[in-house]
Amino acid sequence: MFSACCDRRMCVCPGPRRIGFPGRSCSPSLLLDAMSVPTQLLFPLIRNCELGRICSSVCYCHHKPLCCRSSYSSAKPLRCGADGTFASAFRRPRDQCFQLRQYVTTPQRFYLTPPQVNSILKANEYSFKVPEFDGKNISSILGFDSNQLPANAPIEDRRSAATCLQTRGMLLGVFDGHAGCACAQAVSERLFYYIAVSLLPQETLLEIEQAVESGRALLPILQWHKHPNDYFSKEASKLYFNSLRTYWQELIDLNTGETTDVKEALINSFKRLDNDLSLEAQVGDPNSFLNYWVLRVAFSGATACVAHVDGVDLHVANTGDSRALLGVQEEDGSWSAVTMSHDHNAQNESEIQRLKSEHPKEEKTVVKQDRLLGLLMPFRAFGDVKFKWSIDLQKRVIESGPDQLNDNEYTKFIPPNYHTPPYLSAEPEVIYHRLRPKDKFLILATDGLWETMHRQDIVRIVGEYLTGVHHQQPIAVGGYKVTLGQMQGLLMERRARISSVFEDQNAATHLIRHAVGNNEFGAVDHERLSKMLSLPEELARMYRDDITIIVVQFNSHVIGAYQ
């Protein structure tokens, strides 16, 4: 995690910051520094018994820590002596001073109740059960659960799920935005249409184009499965449609007569959408709102991890550092994890070598401090034209753009050692897997989840949740000195954890509960969960990232029938 003054993924001054939980007690000096009137006038008027209550109310107004101080500083702050009494620069003789020891109390800890915690965790959850037979084929998907927990305000993650109506299969994806949510929003609305169009046969493309030309109703391409909070940009719908139409017209013109390959369709769709985002920003729009919107989309960025499931054929296309993970149940009932994507960042040596080979004279500068040009964490992403356009093009677009863009210091900033753009690509890495009966579920999630938990623990938690069978492992204390009483407490927590599984009717919610609330022993600690969910917006991002999860459950019987 990085300083709050910088975006996690795009940072001019990257550097880790170790931050503990905010203090739960308030010092008198903090109280007096925050007062807006001279302390010499106010202090004698406060009755001794009220000081503790005032201290508590000042420090916990709206449950947010004090973040500003008064400009008044003529009075020296109170100091707390070793005996618990307060001393000050204007203290009276000992026989006249007032003792506050017995009146000052420690502010009470603030915790959310379990119902309040559940309300926060379940606010964005969504579940969909897939009909076993949709009129065309038997689905290998039983259904999916999804959820989001924001850290940024507004949340920069997005999610999408849709059934392909003119072809077979289902699309599911998570999108992690940076430098704002605009790019993630646009990609979450548009990418699935590009993929669906890429998979359509030639005759269907011609039928759709003829319907547009004659003004007839279009064939529906996708059936969306969206939470009410997952909205579409109505203002940009015409612009998006025109770009999509241009794409399918080109597919008609380039007809080869061959059956479309899913992997190729995914790669072409990612690259074409990213190209359209860039072109729309360069061309602009006479509508001032749309003109500003397309520029916001292009100058922000987003990673994407998308799964296409058709029968036993699973394709995962990934751009950036979100991940896909397959949950496999072995013959003995235990769970194992199969990685279905690779991170495109500095932890992937092949990505570093790719960048160095593409920019051979910049080996020392293309990746610095584990970031692209020392700034961007993901090495592949949509948008982020600051890492794709030439310097001249950037300046020309910014100068001719709206004032909001021209006045933005970030958009005018040119990355250092910027010599041979583009440095960034949206081309995905596609992994294919033929599903087996023992493949029980697929997890798609943004990096907010993977930063907090190990993949094996994630698969085990989801597997036990879905099956209701808990394989107990010996409790590992990780080098801690644990008494018998503490060990008994751990065992009681584990028993309570098993019973608490039934609190959640959504696998993604259950996983978020563990990701945010797990203690060092792997158990959900309500106190920790409450603290993390109580953090104000300006602090939450310093502890964790947005978390978006989709858990797809497979139908083992249908998959077995294919084999």
XYZ file of C-alpha atoms in Angstrom:
563
model
C 0.000 0.000 0.000
C 1.204 3.472 -0.788
C 0.828 6.977 0.430
C -2.672 8.373 0.242
C -1.433 11.344 -1.777
C -0.822 9.044 -4.750
C -2.872 6.631 -6.754
C -1.909 3.071 -5.884
C -1.264 2.145 -9.484
C -0.027 5.465 -10.807
C 2.315 7.250 -8.467
C 4.834 10.008 -9.074
C 6.431 9.333 -5.720
C 5.953 5.625 -5.021
C 6.898 4.275 -1.674
C 5.460 1.943 0.902
C 4.046 3.338 4.083
C 3.496 1.237 7.140
C 0.426 2.471 8.903
C -1.151 1.129 12.072
C -4.706 1.492 13.203
C -5.688 5.018 14.221
C -5.300 5.661 17.899
C -8.400 5.155 20.012
C -7.491 7.653 22.720
C -7.268 11.421 22.489
C -4.561 13.475 24.183
C -5.539 16.781 25.815
C -3.025 18.575 23.595
C -4.908 17.396 20.521
C -8.162 18.561 22.091
C -6.859 22.029 22.922
C -5.090 22.470 19.591
C -8.393 21.756 17.853
C -10.335 24.402 19.802
C -11.167 27.496 17.799
C -11.100 29.972 20.746
C -8.260 30.886 23.120
C -7.812 28.062 25.575
C -7.219 30.467 28.468
C -10.768 31.746 28.041
C -12.429 28.420 27.463
C -10.657 26.150 29.897
C -11.810 27.736 33.214
C -15.406 27.498 32.032
C -15.326 23.728 31.618
C -16.457 21.818 34.649
C -14.070 19.037 35.544
C -16.586 16.269 34.965
C -17.247 17.466 31.395
C -13.684 17.345 30.066
C -13.704 13.631 29.347
C -17.015 13.870 27.521
C -15.831 16.810 25.418
C -12.589 15.056 24.609
C -14.529 11.983 23.533
C -17.003 13.931 21.383
C -14.325 15.995 19.638
C -12.255 12.961 18.742
C -15.145 10.799 17.640
C -17.409 13.183 15.805
C -19.015 11.006 13.117
C -16.511 8.313 14.106
C -13.744 10.078 12.185
C -10.337 11.001 13.623
C -9.474 14.647 13.965
C -7.611 15.642 10.821
C -7.137 19.385 11.216
C -5.919 21.755 13.875
C -6.815 25.303 14.738
C -4.511 28.052 13.542
C -4.559 29.434 17.087
C -1.442 28.279 18.915
C -0.615 30.948 21.485
C -1.389 28.691 24.432
C 0.993 25.903 25.242
C -0.701 22.526 25.158
C -1.523 20.542 28.227
C 0.829 17.720 29.120
C -0.115 14.557 30.912
C 2.076 13.838 33.927
C 3.199 10.428 35.084
C 0.589 10.444 37.809
C -2.237 11.025 35.393
C -2.707 14.737 36.186
C -2.558 17.467 33.582
C 0.063 20.197 33.671
C 0.194 23.364 31.568
C 2.140 26.538 31.078
C -0.607 28.511 32.824
C -1.033 26.085 35.733
C -1.860 27.589 39.133
C 0.035 26.897 42.344
C -0.265 23.319 43.585
C -2.772 24.153 46.297
C -5.085 25.834 43.761
C -4.754 23.494 40.811
C -7.641 21.226 39.952
C -7.038 17.524 39.705
C -8.692 15.851 36.725
C -7.365 12.373 37.306
C -10.640 10.877 38.457
C -12.739 12.591 35.824
C -10.877 11.892 32.580
C -11.988 8.621 31.070
C -10.745 6.688 28.065
C -13.195 7.089 25.152
C -15.263 3.995 24.558
C -14.278 1.848 21.591
C -16.658 2.053 18.666
C -17.571 -1.207 16.947
C -20.185 -2.065 14.361
C -22.715 -4.648 15.432
C -22.919 -7.904 13.438
C -26.111 -6.732 11.656
C -24.358 -3.494 10.695
C -21.363 -5.428 9.382
C -23.652 -7.688 7.350
C -25.485 -4.683 5.929
C -22.216 -3.199 4.634
C -20.890 -6.490 3.272
C -24.134 -7.389 1.478
C -24.920 -3.979 -0.001
C -23.534 -4.833 -3.459
C -23.975 -8.597 -3.607
C -25.656 -10.211 -6.604
C -26.550 -13.824 -7.424
C -27.812 -15.447 -10.605
C -28.911 -19.035 -11.134
C -28.507 -20.241 -14.714
C -31.398 -22.304 -16.164
C -30.173 -25.823 -16.853
C -31.543 -25.641 -20.389
C -31.875 -22.278 -22.140
C -33.539 -23.552 -25.306
C -30.278 -24.102 -27.190
C -28.008 -26.145 -24.988
C -27.484 -27.437 -21.455
C -25.351 -25.038 -19.461
C -22.206 -26.135 -17.635
C -22.714 -23.236 -15.213
C -25.038 -23.603 -12.239
C -24.860 -19.898 -11.420
C -22.612 -17.203 -10.051
C -22.283 -14.919 -7.032
C -20.647 -11.495 -7.166
C -19.952 -8.682 -4.758
C -17.939 -5.496 -4.314
C -16.495 -3.728 -1.274
C -15.279 -0.191 -1.991
C -12.190 1.429 -0.520
C -12.030 4.340 -2.960
C -14.855 6.844 -3.085
C -16.291 6.345 -5.611
C -15.258 2.738 -6.139
C -12.948 2.302 -9.145
C -13.733 -1.399 -9.735
C -16.449 -2.640 -12.078
C -17.950 -6.082 -12.862
C -19.995 -7.533 -15.711
C -21.811 -10.758 -16.558
C -23.866 -11.592 -19.629
C -25.198 -14.529 -21.647
C -24.427 -14.591 -25.383
C -27.786 -14.852 -27.166
C -26.718 -15.269 -30.790
C -23.897 -17.669 -29.981
C -23.328 -20.060 -27.116
C -21.623 -19.344 -23.866
C -21.466 -16.893 -21.003
C -19.134 -13.935 -20.349
C -18.029 -12.780 -16.894
C -15.433 -10.172 -16.007
C -13.918 -7.867 -13.390
C -12.328 -4.505 -14.194
C -9.959 -2.589 -11.929
C -9.701 1.132 -12.655
C -6.915 3.526 -11.754
C -6.606 7.318 -11.971
C -10.388 7.323 -11.649
C -13.257 5.007 -12.564
C -14.057 6.324 -16.064
C -12.052 3.780 -18.068
C -13.232 0.805 -15.987
C -16.825 1.975 -16.424
C -16.499 2.265 -20.202
C -14.753 -1.093 -20.592
C -17.289 -2.886 -18.382
C -20.114 -1.600 -20.613
C -18.495 -2.167 -24.011
C -16.023 -5.058 -24.023
C -18.601 -7.864 -23.967
C -20.330 -6.404 -27.043
C -17.036 -6.430 -28.930
C -16.426 -10.051 -27.904
C -19.969 -11.126 -28.812
C -19.743 -9.438 -32.229
C -16.355 -11.084 -32.861
C -17.936 -14.510 -32.264
C -20.930 -13.973 -34.556
C -21.072 -15.852 -37.884
C -20.980 -13.836 -41.090
C -24.675 -14.272 -41.871
C -25.691 -12.895 -38.464
C -23.422 -9.863 -38.898
C -25.020 -9.165 -42.277
C -28.500 -9.526 -40.789
C -27.680 -7.029 -38.027
C -26.206 -4.509 -40.491
C -29.241 -4.766 -42.776
C -31.547 -4.205 -39.808
C -29.661 -1.011 -38.911
C -29.776 0.280 -42.483
C -33.509 -0.352 -42.807
C -34.358 0.925 -39.333
C -35.664 -2.422 -38.114
C -35.254 -3.695 -34.558
C -31.899 -5.332 -33.914
C -31.403 -8.862 -32.721
C -30.436 -8.828 -29.038
C -26.796 -9.861 -28.682
C -26.405 -10.077 -24.907
C -28.586 -10.725 -21.882
C -27.025 -8.777 -19.020
C -27.043 -9.928 -15.397
C -26.432 -6.756 -13.414
C -26.818 -5.438 -9.888
C -28.959 -2.267 -9.726
C -25.802 -0.282 -8.895
C -24.099 -1.478 -12.099
C -25.267 1.271 -14.438
C -24.838 2.128 -18.139
C -23.812 5.545 -19.490
C -26.939 6.548 -21.401
C -25.351 9.771 -22.678
C -22.580 7.853 -24.450
C -24.705 4.993 -25.821
C -24.943 6.442 -29.357
C -21.200 7.025 -29.527
C -20.540 3.489 -28.291
C -22.972 2.009 -30.814
C -21.396 3.855 -33.747
C -17.933 2.580 -32.826
C -19.247 -0.980 -32.437
C -21.033 -0.776 -35.791
C -17.825 0.314 -37.502
C -16.142 -2.737 -36.012
C -18.721 -5.249 -37.262
C -18.697 -3.577 -40.695
C -14.968 -4.214 -40.859
C -15.531 -7.834 -39.796
C -17.994 -8.191 -42.679
C -15.466 -6.721 -45.131
C -12.683 -8.981 -43.816
C -14.751 -12.146 -44.022
C -12.497 -15.177 -44.491
C -15.234 -17.805 -44.358
C -13.510 -19.554 -41.459
C -15.067 -20.379 -38.089
C -14.142 -17.771 -35.484
C -11.625 -18.939 -32.909
C -12.552 -17.889 -29.363
C -8.974 -17.027 -28.385
C -8.518 -14.878 -31.460
C -11.883 -13.197 -30.883
C -10.931 -12.293 -27.312
C -7.565 -10.834 -28.323
C -9.034 -8.833 -31.221
C -11.867 -7.495 -29.047
C -9.543 -6.240 -26.306
C -7.224 -4.538 -28.782
C -10.011 -3.046 -30.885
C -11.875 -1.551 -27.916
C -8.668 0.018 -26.598
C -8.001 1.467 -30.043
C -11.545 2.902 -30.147
C -11.094 4.506 -26.708
C -7.971 6.234 -28.011
C -9.514 7.300 -31.322
C -12.666 8.721 -29.683
C -10.496 10.882 -27.419
C -8.470 12.182 -30.359
C -11.491 13.005 -32.520
C -13.533 14.532 -29.712
C -17.272 15.214 -29.753
C -19.344 18.378 -30.331
C -21.267 17.573 -27.144
C -19.195 19.140 -24.355
C -20.133 16.465 -21.830
C -19.202 13.605 -24.169
C -16.024 15.382 -25.213
C -14.892 15.582 -21.583
C -16.071 12.017 -20.878
C -14.099 10.358 -23.683
C -10.981 12.226 -22.559
C -11.490 11.119 -18.969
C -11.843 7.529 -20.166
C -8.669 7.714 -22.259
C -6.479 9.378 -19.632
C -7.582 7.024 -16.844
C -6.928 3.285 -17.098
C -8.298 -0.158 -16.276
C -7.189 -3.768 -16.120
C -9.548 -6.567 -17.146
C -9.950 -10.273 -16.446
C -12.690 -11.920 -18.521
C -13.890 -15.526 -18.696
C -15.829 -17.075 -21.585
C -17.504 -20.384 -20.672
C -19.091 -22.526 -23.369
C -19.823 -26.096 -22.299
C -16.509 -27.572 -21.163
C -14.460 -24.882 -22.926
C -13.131 -22.232 -20.564
C -11.125 -19.280 -21.921
C -9.727 -16.600 -19.614
C -8.405 -13.374 -21.151
C -6.395 -11.206 -18.778
C -4.872 -7.749 -19.157
C -3.163 -6.425 -16.028
C -3.079 -7.758 -12.474
C -6.586 -9.016 -11.745
C -6.704 -12.813 -11.545
C -8.702 -15.943 -12.316
C -8.431 -19.051 -10.157
C -9.987 -22.489 -10.640
C -11.174 -24.420 -7.573
C -10.535 -28.160 -7.925
C -11.843 -30.817 -5.528
C -9.521 -33.816 -5.274
C -10.647 -37.411 -4.684
C -9.979 -37.162 -0.954
C -12.248 -34.092 -0.711
C -9.426 -31.572 -0.308
C -9.162 -28.434 -2.433
C -6.446 -27.290 -4.805
C -6.041 -24.144 -6.879
C -5.268 -23.931 -10.595
C -4.062 -20.536 -11.818
C -5.927 -19.368 -14.918
C -4.144 -16.035 -15.441
C -0.756 -14.399 -15.040
C -0.125 -10.974 -13.543
C 1.271 -8.381 -15.919
C 3.485 -6.480 -13.543
C 7.023 -6.443 -12.165
C 6.486 -9.756 -10.358
C 6.290 -11.457 -13.765
C 9.817 -11.750 -15.151
C 8.583 -12.533 -18.667
C 6.727 -9.211 -18.733
C 9.869 -7.314 -17.770
C 11.788 -9.056 -20.537
C 9.008 -8.288 -23.029
C 9.187 -4.576 -22.254
C 12.975 -4.523 -22.458
C 12.930 -6.291 -25.826
C 10.338 -3.820 -27.155
C 12.445 -0.873 -25.938
C 16.017 -2.166 -26.265
C 17.771 1.146 -25.652
C 15.775 1.830 -22.467
C 16.504 -1.275 -20.404
C 17.484 0.792 -17.365
C 14.486 3.126 -17.424
C 11.504 1.255 -18.874
C 10.915 -0.479 -15.508
C 11.963 1.413 -12.391
C 10.929 0.714 -8.801
C 8.760 -2.145 -10.121
C 6.660 0.256 -12.178
C 6.395 1.079 -15.846
C 8.612 4.159 -16.324
C 8.631 4.360 -12.538
C 4.910 5.238 -12.450
C 2.422 2.527 -13.434
C 2.106 -0.829 -11.667
C 0.280 -2.912 -14.331
C 2.251 -3.440 -17.531
C -0.904 -3.971 -19.617
C -4.097 -1.909 -19.405
C -6.910 -0.202 -21.267
C -6.752 3.576 -21.608
C -3.691 5.212 -20.033
C -2.919 7.133 -23.221
C -0.162 8.941 -21.330
C 1.852 5.760 -21.871
C 0.701 5.222 -25.484
C 0.467 8.546 -27.317
C 3.388 10.593 -28.548
C 4.215 13.737 -26.577
C 3.054 15.935 -29.471
C -0.306 14.164 -29.668
C -0.820 14.474 -25.910
C -0.108 18.199 -25.964
C -2.329 18.784 -28.984
C -5.312 16.945 -27.475
C -4.931 18.631 -24.092
C -4.599 22.130 -25.565
C -7.684 21.676 -27.750
C -9.663 19.959 -24.985
C -11.979 21.424 -22.334
C -10.639 23.658 -19.564
C -11.111 20.928 -16.949
C -8.561 18.828 -18.792
C -6.169 21.659 -19.563
C -6.115 22.729 -15.898
C -5.403 19.195 -14.664
C -1.755 18.839 -13.676
C -1.865 15.065 -14.031
C -2.963 15.077 -17.659
C -0.253 17.611 -18.555
C 2.452 15.593 -16.821
C 4.743 13.708 -19.221
C 6.300 10.513 -17.819
C 10.089 10.637 -17.414
C 12.334 8.903 -19.981
C 9.463 8.918 -22.459
C 11.216 8.193 -25.765
C 9.592 5.338 -27.745
C 5.842 5.081 -27.090
C 3.678 3.120 -26.882
C 4.925 1.519 -23.663
C 1.573 0.006 -22.737
C -0.774 -2.434 -24.466
C -4.245 -3.814 -23.789
C -3.521 -7.096 -25.579
C -4.672 -9.902 -23.265
C -3.005 -13.158 -22.425
C -5.526 -15.948 -23.080
C -5.434 -19.288 -21.251
C -7.626 -22.228 -22.307
C -8.787 -25.040 -20.026
C -11.098 -27.974 -20.739
C -13.346 -28.360 -17.722
C -13.393 -31.622 -15.781
C -15.988 -32.889 -13.281
C -13.608 -32.105 -10.416
C -13.412 -28.424 -11.484
C -16.057 -27.006 -9.164
C -15.809 -23.228 -9.444
C -13.942 -20.272 -10.946
C -13.008 -17.114 -9.047
C -12.484 -13.815 -10.880
C -11.273 -10.990 -8.654
C -9.426 -7.685 -8.707
C -6.118 -7.436 -6.897
C -7.761 -6.110 -3.736
C -8.497 -9.754 -2.874
C -5.174 -11.295 -3.876
C -3.246 -8.745 -1.801
C -4.896 -9.985 1.380
C -5.087 -13.780 1.045
C -3.149 -16.721 -0.402
C -4.786 -18.462 -3.359
C -4.921 -21.845 -1.578
C -6.787 -20.315 1.369
C -9.182 -18.590 -1.026
C -10.047 -21.837 -2.815
C -10.450 -23.718 0.463
C -12.791 -21.092 1.934
C -14.999 -20.992 -1.164
C -14.955 -24.789 -1.563
C -15.994 -25.376 2.042
C -18.680 -22.722 1.726
C -20.191 -24.254 -1.421
C -20.080 -27.862 -0.212
C -20.681 -27.310 3.495
C -17.849 -29.754 4.231
C -15.002 -28.398 6.358
C -11.681 -30.214 6.361
C -10.079 -29.180 9.615
C -6.328 -28.697 9.602
C -4.144 -28.585 12.729
C -4.165 -25.047 14.082
C -0.948 -23.280 13.105
C 0.126 -20.486 15.445
C 2.982 -19.242 13.269
C 5.618 -18.965 15.974
C 3.333 -17.254 18.509
C 3.514 -18.370 22.128
C 0.008 -19.602 22.839
C -1.329 -20.673 26.225
C -3.826 -23.502 26.693
C -6.523 -20.935 27.334
C -5.718 -19.141 24.110
C -5.696 -22.419 22.212
C -9.139 -23.212 23.593
C -10.267 -19.803 22.383
C -8.938 -20.548 18.894
C -10.822 -23.841 18.812
C -14.014 -22.107 19.933
C -13.502 -19.480 17.200
C -13.145 -22.210 14.622
C -16.384 -23.820 15.743
C -18.128 -20.443 15.587
C -16.645 -19.833 12.133
C -18.219 -23.031 10.799
C -21.634 -22.049 12.109
C -21.238 -18.488 10.801
C -20.874 -19.740 7.222
C -24.649 -19.832 7.039
C -24.810 -16.058 7.635
C -23.874 -15.571 3.989
C -26.037 -16.607 1.055
C -23.409 -15.386 -1.392
C -19.978 -16.992 -1.895
C -18.360 -13.682 -2.891
C -19.670 -12.020 0.277
C -18.312 -14.870 2.369
C -14.903 -14.475 0.744
C -14.847 -10.700 1.314
C -15.709 -11.307 4.988
C -12.569 -13.433 5.298
C -10.399 -11.109 3.216
C -11.168 -8.116 5.427
C -11.717 -9.759 8.804
C -9.230 -12.641 9.029
C -6.782 -12.527 11.933
C -3.284 -14.035 12.032
C -4.780 -17.492 12.681
C -7.062 -17.438 9.623
C -10.266 -16.889 11.605
C -12.741 -14.052 11.039
C -12.249 -11.605 13.907
C -15.385 -9.503 14.358
C -13.452 -6.737 16.104
C -10.988 -6.475 13.228
C -13.780 -6.671 10.638
C -15.655 -3.912 12.432
C -12.569 -1.702 12.577
C -11.811 -2.142 8.889
C -15.389 -1.399 7.840
C -15.565 1.619 10.198
C -12.620 3.419 8.614
C -13.588 6.753 7.052
C -13.190 7.119 3.300
C -9.931 9.042 3.521
C -8.315 6.254 5.576
C -9.824 3.091 4.084
C -7.698 3.328 0.936
C -4.534 3.348 3.053
C -5.360 -0.087 4.450
C -6.803 -1.948 1.455
C -7.950 -1.652 -2.152
C -11.384 -1.984 -3.728
C -12.398 -5.651 -3.814
C -14.562 -7.115 -6.588
C -15.244 -10.859 -6.788
C -17.229 -13.170 -9.063
C -17.558 -16.845 -8.068
C -18.810 -19.080 -10.899
C -20.104 -22.513 -9.864
C -19.926 -25.329 -12.435
C -22.368 -28.191 -13.038
C -20.226 -31.304 -12.613
C -22.927 -33.616 -13.983
C -23.177 -31.706 -17.259
C -19.400 -31.490 -17.567
C -19.143 -35.222 -16.928
C -21.715 -35.910 -19.659
C -19.558 -34.041 -22.195
C -16.681 -36.389 -21.448
